[in-house]
Tab-separated table of C-alpha atoms in Angstrom:
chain	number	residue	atom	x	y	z
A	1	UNK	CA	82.520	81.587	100.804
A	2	UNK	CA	83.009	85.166	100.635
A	3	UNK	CA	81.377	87.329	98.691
A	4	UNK	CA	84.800	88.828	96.872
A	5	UNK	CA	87.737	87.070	97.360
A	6	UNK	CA	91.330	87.684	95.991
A	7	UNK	CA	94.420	86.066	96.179
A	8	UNK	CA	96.108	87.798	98.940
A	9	UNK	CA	100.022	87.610	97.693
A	10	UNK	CA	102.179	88.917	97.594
A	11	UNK	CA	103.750	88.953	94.257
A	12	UNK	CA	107.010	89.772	93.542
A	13	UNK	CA	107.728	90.754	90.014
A	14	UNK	CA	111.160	92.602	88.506
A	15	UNK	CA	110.697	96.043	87.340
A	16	UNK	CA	109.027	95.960	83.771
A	17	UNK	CA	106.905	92.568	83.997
A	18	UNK	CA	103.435	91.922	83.811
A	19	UNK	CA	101.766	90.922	86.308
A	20	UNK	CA	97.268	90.310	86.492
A	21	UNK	CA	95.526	89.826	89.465
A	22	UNK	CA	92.036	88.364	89.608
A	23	UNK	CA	89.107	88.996	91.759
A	24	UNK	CA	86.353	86.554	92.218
A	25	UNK	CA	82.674	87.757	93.381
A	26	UNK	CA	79.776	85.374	94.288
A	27	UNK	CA	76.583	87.753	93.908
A	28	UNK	CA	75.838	87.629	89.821
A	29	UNK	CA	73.159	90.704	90.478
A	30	UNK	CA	76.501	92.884	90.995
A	31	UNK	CA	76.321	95.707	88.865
A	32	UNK	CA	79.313	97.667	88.885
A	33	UNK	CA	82.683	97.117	89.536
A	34	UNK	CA	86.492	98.682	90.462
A	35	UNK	CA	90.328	98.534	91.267
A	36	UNK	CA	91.146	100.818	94.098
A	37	UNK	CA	94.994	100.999	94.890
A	38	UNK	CA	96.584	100.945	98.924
A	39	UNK	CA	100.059	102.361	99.582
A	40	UNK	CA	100.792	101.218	103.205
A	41	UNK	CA	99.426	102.436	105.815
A	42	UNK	CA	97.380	104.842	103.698
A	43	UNK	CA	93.716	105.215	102.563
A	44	UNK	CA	92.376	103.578	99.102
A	45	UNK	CA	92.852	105.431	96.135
A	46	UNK	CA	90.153	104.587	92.970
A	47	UNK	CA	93.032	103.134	90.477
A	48	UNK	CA	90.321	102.131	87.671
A	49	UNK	CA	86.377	101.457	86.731
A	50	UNK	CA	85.578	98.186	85.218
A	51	UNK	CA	83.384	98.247	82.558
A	52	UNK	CA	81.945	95.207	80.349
A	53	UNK	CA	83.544	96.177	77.267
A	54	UNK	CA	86.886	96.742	79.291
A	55	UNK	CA	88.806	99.421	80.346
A	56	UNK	CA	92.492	100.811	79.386
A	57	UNK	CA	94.454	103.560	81.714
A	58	UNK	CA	98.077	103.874	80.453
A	59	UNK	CA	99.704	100.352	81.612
A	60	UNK	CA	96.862	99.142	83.494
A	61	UNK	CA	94.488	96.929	81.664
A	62	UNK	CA	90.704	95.720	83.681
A	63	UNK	CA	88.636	93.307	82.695
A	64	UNK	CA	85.043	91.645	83.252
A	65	UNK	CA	83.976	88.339	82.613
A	66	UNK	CA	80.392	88.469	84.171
A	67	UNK	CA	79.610	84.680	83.116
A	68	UNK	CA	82.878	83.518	85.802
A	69	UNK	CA	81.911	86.009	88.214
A	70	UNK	CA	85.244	87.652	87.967
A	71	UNK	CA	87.401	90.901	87.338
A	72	UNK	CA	91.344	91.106	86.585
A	73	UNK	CA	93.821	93.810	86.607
A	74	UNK	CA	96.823	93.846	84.212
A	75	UNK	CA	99.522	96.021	84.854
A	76	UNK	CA	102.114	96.302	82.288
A	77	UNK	CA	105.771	97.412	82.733
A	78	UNK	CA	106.166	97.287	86.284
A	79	UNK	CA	107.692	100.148	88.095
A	80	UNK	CA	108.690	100.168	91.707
A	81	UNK	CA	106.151	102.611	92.212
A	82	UNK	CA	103.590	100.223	91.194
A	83	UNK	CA	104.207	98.499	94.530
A	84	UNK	CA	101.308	98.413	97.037
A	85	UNK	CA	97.684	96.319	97.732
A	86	UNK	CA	95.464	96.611	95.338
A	87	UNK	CA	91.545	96.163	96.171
A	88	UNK	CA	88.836	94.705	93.868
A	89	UNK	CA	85.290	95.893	94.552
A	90	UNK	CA	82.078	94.954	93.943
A	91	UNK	CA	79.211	97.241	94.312
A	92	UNK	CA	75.016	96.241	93.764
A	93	UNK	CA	73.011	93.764	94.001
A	94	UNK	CA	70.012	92.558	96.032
A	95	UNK	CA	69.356	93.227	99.529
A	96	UNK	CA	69.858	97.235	99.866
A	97	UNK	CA	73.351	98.976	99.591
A	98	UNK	CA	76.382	96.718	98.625
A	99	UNK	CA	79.573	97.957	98.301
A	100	UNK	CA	82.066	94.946	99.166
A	101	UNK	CA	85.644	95.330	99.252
A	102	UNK	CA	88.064	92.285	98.573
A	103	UNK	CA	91.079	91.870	101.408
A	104	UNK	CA	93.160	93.201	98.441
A	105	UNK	CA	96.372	91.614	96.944
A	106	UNK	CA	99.648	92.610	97.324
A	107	UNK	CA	102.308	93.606	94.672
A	108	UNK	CA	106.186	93.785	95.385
A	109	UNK	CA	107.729	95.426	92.457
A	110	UNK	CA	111.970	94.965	92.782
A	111	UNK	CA	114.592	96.859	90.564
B	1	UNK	CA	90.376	121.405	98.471
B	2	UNK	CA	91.291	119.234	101.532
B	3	UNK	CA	89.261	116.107	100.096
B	4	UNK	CA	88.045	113.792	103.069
B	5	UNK	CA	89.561	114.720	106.357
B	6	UNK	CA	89.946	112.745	109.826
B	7	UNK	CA	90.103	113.695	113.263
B	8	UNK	CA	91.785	112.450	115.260
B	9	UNK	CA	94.830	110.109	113.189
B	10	UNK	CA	95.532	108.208	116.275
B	11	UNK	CA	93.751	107.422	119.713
B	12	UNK	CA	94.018	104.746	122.198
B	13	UNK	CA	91.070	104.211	124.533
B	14	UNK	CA	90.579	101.531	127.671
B	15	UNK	CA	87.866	99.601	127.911
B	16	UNK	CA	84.734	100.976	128.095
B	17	UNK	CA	85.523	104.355	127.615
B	18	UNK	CA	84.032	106.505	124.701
B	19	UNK	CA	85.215	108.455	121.652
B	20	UNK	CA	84.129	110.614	118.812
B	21	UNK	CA	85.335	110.331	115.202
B	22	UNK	CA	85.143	113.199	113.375
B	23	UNK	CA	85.080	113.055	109.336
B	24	UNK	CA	84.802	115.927	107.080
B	25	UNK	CA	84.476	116.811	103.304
B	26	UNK	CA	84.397	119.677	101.334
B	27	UNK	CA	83.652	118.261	97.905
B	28	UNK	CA	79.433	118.655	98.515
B	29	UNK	CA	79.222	115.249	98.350
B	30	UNK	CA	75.979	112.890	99.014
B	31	UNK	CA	77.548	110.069	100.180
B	32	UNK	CA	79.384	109.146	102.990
B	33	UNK	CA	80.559	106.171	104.968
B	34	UNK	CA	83.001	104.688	107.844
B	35	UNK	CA	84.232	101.515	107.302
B	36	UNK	CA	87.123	99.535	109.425
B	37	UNK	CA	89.996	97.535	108.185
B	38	UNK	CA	91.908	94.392	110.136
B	39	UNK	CA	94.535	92.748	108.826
B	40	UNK	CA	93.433	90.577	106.050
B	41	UNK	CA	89.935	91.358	105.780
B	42	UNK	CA	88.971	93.822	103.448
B	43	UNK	CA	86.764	96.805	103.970
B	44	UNK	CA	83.956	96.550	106.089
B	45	UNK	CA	81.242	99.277	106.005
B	46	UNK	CA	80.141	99.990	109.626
B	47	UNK	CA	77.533	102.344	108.581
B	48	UNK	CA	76.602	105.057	105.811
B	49	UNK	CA	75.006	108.036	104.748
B	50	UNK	CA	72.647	109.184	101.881
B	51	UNK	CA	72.422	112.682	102.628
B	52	UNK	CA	72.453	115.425	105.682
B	53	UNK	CA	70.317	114.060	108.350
B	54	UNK	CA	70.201	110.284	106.867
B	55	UNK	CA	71.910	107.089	108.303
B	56	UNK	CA	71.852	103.818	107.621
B	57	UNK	CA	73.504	100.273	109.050
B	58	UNK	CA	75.969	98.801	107.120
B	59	UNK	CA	78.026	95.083	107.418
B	60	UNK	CA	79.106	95.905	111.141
B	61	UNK	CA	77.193	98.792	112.592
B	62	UNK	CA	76.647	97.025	116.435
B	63	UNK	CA	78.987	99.047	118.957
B	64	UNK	CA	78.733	101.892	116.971
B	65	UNK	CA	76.227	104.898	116.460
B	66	UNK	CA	76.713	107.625	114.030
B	67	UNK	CA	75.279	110.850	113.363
B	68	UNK	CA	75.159	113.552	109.859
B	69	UNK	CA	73.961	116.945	110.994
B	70	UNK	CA	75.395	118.697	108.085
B	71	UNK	CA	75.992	117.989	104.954
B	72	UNK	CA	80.145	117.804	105.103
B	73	UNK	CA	80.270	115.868	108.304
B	74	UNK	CA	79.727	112.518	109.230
B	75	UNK	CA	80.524	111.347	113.135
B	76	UNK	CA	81.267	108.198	114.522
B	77	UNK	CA	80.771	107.006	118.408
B	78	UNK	CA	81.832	104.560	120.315
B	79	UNK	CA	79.716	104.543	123.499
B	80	UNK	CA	81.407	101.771	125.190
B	81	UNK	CA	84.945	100.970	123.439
B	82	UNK	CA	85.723	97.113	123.656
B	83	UNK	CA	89.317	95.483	122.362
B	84	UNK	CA	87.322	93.802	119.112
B	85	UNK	CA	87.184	97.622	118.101
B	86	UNK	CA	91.399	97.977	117.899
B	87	UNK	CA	91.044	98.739	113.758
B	88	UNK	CA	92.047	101.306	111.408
B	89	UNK	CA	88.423	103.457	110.631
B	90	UNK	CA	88.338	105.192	107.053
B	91	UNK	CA	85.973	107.427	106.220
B	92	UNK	CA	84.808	108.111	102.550
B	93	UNK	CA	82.452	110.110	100.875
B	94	UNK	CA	81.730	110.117	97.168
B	95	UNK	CA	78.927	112.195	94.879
B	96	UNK	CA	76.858	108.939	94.050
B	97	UNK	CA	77.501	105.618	95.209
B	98	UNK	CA	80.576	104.913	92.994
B	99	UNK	CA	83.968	106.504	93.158
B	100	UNK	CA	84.836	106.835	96.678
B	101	UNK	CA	86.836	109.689	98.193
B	102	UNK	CA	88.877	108.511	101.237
B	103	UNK	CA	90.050	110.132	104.390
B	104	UNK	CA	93.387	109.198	105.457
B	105	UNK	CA	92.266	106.786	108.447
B	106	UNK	CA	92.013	106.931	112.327
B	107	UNK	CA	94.310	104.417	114.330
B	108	UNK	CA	92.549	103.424	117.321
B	109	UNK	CA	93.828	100.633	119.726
B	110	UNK	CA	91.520	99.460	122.647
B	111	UNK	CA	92.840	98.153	125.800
């Protein structure tokens, strides 16, 4: 099993759905985790922290739910712009530096 | 500010031949790492850096050796290039572990 896995896509929503992605990690001792946005062929970009209580940016909603071992993303409104992979990671843990990055899942946002 | 920058953005190498990757930063930051991507696997960390004259293995360091002689630069060699290494290689660097800054990728294809 991997250690963060995510369902790879892609989804194709019309401009102004909702649309949530999930992201599933296997080590409970994680401590902190994020949504990092991928335009193709570019580098990640951090989109969002993930905190326990939750976390709000605009149209994008992120959750925790530490007792399933997993973390969503809610994006709200579509726009085309929204398309493009986005990335769950995990950081912490045992066994020295973890920082583990999900394949990523990818969004297709149509007019 | 340039951010995280990446010499060179494309390279293609034969078989045992050897390179240099050169990342740079100018945001004073701790932190820094390479990490490859392949088509649908997420992120791996090859190796990383807690500070000038620090390294440190990460998921996928073998083939690879890496050096931090100053602060804002972090190198990565390939001594002996083999066709597993064909990946896109990002290199980040962030002020503490979270929140990663990325350089906009090198494209290297071995042959």
């Amino acid at each position: 099993r991997k250690e963060v896995e995510q369902d790879p896509g892609p989804f194709n929503v019309p401009e102004g759905a909702t649309v949530a992605f999930n992201c599933t990690y296997s080590n409970s001792a994680s401590q902190s985790f994020f949504w990092y946005r991928q335009d193709c062929r570019k580098e990640p970009k951090l989109l969002m922290s993930v905190y326990s209580s939750g976390n709000e940016d605009g149209r994008f909603t992120a959750q925790l739910n530490r007792a399933s071992q997993y973390i969503s993303l809610l994006i709200r409104d579509s726009k085309l712009s929204d398309s493009a992979t986005y990335l769950c990671v995990v950081n912490g843990g045992t066994g020295g530096f973890k920082t583990i990055f999900g394949a990523g899942t990818r969004l297709f946002v149509k007019a | 500010n340039a951010g995280v920058t990446q010499t060179p953005k494309f390279r293609v190498l034969k078989t045992g031949q050897s390179m240099t990757l050169l990342c740079a930063q100018d945001m004073n930051h701790e932190y820094m790492y390479w990490y490859r991507q392949d088509p649908g696997m997420g992120l791996r960390l090859i190796h990383y850096s807690v500070g000038e004259g620090t390294t440190a293995k990460g998921e996928v360091p073998d083939g690879y050796n890496v050096s931090r002689l100053k602060k804002q630069n972090f190198l990565l060699g390939l001594e002996s290039a083999a066709p597993s290494q064909t990946s896109v290689y990002f290199c980040a660097s962030s002020l503490r572990v979270y929140e990663q800054y990325f350089g906009p990728g090198t494209r290297l294809t071995v042959t």
